[in-house]
mmCIF file of C-alpha atoms in Angstrom:
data_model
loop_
_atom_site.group_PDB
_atom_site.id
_atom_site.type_symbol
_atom_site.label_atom_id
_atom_site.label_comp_id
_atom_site.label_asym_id
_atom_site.label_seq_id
_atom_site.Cartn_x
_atom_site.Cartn_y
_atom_site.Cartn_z
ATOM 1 C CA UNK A 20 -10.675 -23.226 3.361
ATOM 2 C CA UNK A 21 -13.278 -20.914 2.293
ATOM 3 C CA UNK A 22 -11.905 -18.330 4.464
ATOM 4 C CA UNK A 23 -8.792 -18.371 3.304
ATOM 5 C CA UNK A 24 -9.779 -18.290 -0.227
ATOM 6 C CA UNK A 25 -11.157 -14.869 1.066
ATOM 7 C CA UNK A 26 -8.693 -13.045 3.063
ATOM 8 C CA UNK A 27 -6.636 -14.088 -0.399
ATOM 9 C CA UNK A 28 -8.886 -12.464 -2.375
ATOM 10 C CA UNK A 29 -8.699 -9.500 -0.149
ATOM 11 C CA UNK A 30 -5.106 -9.039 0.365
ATOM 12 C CA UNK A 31 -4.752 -9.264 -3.714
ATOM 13 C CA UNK A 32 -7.031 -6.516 -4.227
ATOM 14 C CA UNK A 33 -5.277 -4.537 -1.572
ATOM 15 C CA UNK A 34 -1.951 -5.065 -2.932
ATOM 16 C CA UNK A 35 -3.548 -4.351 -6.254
ATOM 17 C CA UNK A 36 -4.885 -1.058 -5.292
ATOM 18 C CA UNK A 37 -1.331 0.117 -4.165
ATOM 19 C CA UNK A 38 0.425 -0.889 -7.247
ATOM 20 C CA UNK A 39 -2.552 0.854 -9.672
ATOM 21 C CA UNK A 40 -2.361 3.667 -7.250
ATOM 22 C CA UNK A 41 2.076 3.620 -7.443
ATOM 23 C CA UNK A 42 1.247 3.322 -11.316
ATOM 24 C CA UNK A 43 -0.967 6.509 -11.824
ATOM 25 C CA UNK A 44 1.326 8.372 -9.285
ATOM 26 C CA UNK A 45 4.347 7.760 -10.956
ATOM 27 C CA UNK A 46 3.062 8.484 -14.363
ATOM 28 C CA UNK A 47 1.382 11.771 -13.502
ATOM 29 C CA UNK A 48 4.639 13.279 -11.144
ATOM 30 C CA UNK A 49 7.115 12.072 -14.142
ATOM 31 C CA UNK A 50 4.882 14.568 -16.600
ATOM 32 C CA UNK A 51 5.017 17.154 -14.118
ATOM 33 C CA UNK A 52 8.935 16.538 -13.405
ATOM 34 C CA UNK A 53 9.355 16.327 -17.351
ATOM 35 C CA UNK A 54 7.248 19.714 -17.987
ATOM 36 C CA UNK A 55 8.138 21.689 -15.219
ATOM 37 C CA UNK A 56 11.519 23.087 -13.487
ATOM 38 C CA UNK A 57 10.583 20.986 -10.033
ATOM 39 C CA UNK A 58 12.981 18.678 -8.755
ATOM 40 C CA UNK A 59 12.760 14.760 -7.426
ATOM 41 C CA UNK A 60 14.203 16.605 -4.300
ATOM 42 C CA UNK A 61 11.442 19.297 -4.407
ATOM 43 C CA UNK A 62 8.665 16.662 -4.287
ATOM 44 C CA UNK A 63 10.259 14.218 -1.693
ATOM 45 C CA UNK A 64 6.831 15.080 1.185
ATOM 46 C CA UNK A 65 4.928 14.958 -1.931
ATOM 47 C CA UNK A 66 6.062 10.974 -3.012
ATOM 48 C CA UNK A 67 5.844 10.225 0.828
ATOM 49 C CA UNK A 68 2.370 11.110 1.394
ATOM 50 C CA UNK A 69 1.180 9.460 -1.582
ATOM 51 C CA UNK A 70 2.822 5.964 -0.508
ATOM 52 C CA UNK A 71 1.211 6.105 2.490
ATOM 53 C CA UNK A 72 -1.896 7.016 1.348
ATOM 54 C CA UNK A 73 -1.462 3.973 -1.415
ATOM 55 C CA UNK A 74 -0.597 1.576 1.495
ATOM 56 C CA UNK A 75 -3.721 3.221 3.561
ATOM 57 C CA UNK A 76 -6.021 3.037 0.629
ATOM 58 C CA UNK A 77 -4.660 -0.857 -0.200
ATOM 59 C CA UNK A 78 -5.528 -2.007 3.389
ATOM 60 C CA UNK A 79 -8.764 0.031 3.508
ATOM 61 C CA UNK A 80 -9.843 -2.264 0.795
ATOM 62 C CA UNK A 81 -8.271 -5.424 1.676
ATOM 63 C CA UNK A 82 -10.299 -4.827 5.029
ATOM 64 C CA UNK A 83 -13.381 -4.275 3.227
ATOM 65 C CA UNK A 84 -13.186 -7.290 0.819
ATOM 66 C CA UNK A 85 -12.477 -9.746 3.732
ATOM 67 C CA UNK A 86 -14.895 -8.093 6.243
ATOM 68 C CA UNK A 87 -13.769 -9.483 9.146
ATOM 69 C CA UNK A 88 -9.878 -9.222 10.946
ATOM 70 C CA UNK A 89 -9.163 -5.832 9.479
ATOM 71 C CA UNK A 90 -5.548 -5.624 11.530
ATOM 72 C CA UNK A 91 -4.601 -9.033 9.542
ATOM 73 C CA UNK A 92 -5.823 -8.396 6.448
ATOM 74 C CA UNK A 93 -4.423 -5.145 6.348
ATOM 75 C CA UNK A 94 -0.625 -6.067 7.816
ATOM 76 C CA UNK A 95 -0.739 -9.113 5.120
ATOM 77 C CA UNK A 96 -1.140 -6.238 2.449
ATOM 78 C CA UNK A 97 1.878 -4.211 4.053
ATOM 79 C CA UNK A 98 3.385 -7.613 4.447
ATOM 80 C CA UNK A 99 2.905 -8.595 0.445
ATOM 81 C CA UNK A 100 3.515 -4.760 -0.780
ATOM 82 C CA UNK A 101 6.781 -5.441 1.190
ATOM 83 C CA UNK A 102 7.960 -8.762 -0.116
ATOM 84 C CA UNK A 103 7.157 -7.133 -3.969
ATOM 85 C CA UNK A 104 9.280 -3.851 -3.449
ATOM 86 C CA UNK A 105 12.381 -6.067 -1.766
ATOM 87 C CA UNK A 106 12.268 -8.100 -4.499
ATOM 88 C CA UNK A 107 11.854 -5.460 -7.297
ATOM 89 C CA UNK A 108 14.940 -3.893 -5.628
ATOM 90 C CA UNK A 109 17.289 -6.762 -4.889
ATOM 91 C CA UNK A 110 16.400 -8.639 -8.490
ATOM 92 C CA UNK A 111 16.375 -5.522 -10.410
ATOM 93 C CA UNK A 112 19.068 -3.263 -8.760
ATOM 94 C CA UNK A 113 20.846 -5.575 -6.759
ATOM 95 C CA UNK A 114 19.898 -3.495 -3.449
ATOM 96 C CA UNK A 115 18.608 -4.646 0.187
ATOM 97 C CA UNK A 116 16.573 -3.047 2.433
ATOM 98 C CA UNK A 117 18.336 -0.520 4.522
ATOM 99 C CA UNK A 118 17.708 0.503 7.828
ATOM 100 C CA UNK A 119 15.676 4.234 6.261
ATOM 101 C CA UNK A 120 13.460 1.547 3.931
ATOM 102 C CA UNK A 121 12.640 -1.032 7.288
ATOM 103 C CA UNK A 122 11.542 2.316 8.788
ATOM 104 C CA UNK A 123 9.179 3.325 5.643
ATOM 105 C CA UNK A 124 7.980 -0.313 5.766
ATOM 106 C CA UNK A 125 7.098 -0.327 9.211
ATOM 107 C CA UNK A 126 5.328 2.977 8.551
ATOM 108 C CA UNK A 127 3.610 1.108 5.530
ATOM 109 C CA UNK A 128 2.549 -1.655 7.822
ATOM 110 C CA UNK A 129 0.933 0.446 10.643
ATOM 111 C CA UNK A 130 -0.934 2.540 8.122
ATOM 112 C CA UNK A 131 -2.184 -0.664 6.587
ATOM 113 C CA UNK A 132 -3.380 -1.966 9.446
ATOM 114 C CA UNK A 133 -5.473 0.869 10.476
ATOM 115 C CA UNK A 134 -6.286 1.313 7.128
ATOM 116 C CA UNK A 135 -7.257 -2.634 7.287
ATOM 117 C CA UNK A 136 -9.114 -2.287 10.489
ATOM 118 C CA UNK A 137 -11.053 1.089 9.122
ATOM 119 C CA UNK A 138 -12.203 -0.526 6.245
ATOM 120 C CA UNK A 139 -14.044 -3.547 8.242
ATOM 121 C CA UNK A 140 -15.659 -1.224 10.115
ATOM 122 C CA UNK A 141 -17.040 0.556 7.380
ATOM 123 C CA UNK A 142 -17.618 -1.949 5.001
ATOM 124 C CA UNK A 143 -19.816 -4.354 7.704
ATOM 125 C CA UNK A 144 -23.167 -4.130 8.125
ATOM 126 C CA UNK A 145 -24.807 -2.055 11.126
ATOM 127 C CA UNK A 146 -25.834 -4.473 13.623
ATOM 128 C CA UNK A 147 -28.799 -3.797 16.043
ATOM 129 C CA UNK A 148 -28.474 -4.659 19.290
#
């Protein structure tokens, strides 16, 4: 029970992280698309990068909060992250997942679970053998 109260925990502040780091993003590349003559179009690699970078950072953390099973901690972020964009999009714009945003999502998931996996490793203590 314990354990699960942890990898919880973990995957919340994971999912967290992505949405504060979504948050800032968005707010700081709508001032620059307000105040300057770029385009949504122009900054397509630009959004990309930063959502997998969000979805690495999420899992990096989730990993390090739970400490142990990096790969499951880290998909179960992807996995939640997932669930909360298909729902912003079908309840809010009446949209499903297409076949380009299951690719993206898959992307999301593999990144998370290195990114999951990564952050074990870094966050556990050295051992000595």
């Amino acid at each position: 029970m314990i354990e699960a109260k942890r990898w919880g925990k973990a995957v919340f502040y994971g999912v967290f992280t992505i949405l504060i780091i979504a948050l800032i993003s968005s707010f700081l590349l709508s001032i620059l698309l307000r105040f300057t003559s770029l385009t949504e179009d122009s900054l397509f690699w630009v959004i990309t990068s930063i959502s997998f970078l969000a979805v690495f950072i999420g899992g990096f953390i989730a990993g390090g909060k739970g400490k142990e099973k990096g790969w499951l901690l880290g998909g179960a972020t992807a996995v939640a992250y997932t669930g909360i964009v298909l729902l912003f999009q079908f309840l809010g714009y009446g949209k499903t997942l297409s076949l380009e945003s299951l690719l993206y999502h898959g992307g999301f998931l593999i990144t998370s679970i290195v990114g999951g996996m990564l952050g074990v490793n870094i966050s556990s203590p050295k051992r000595q053998a």
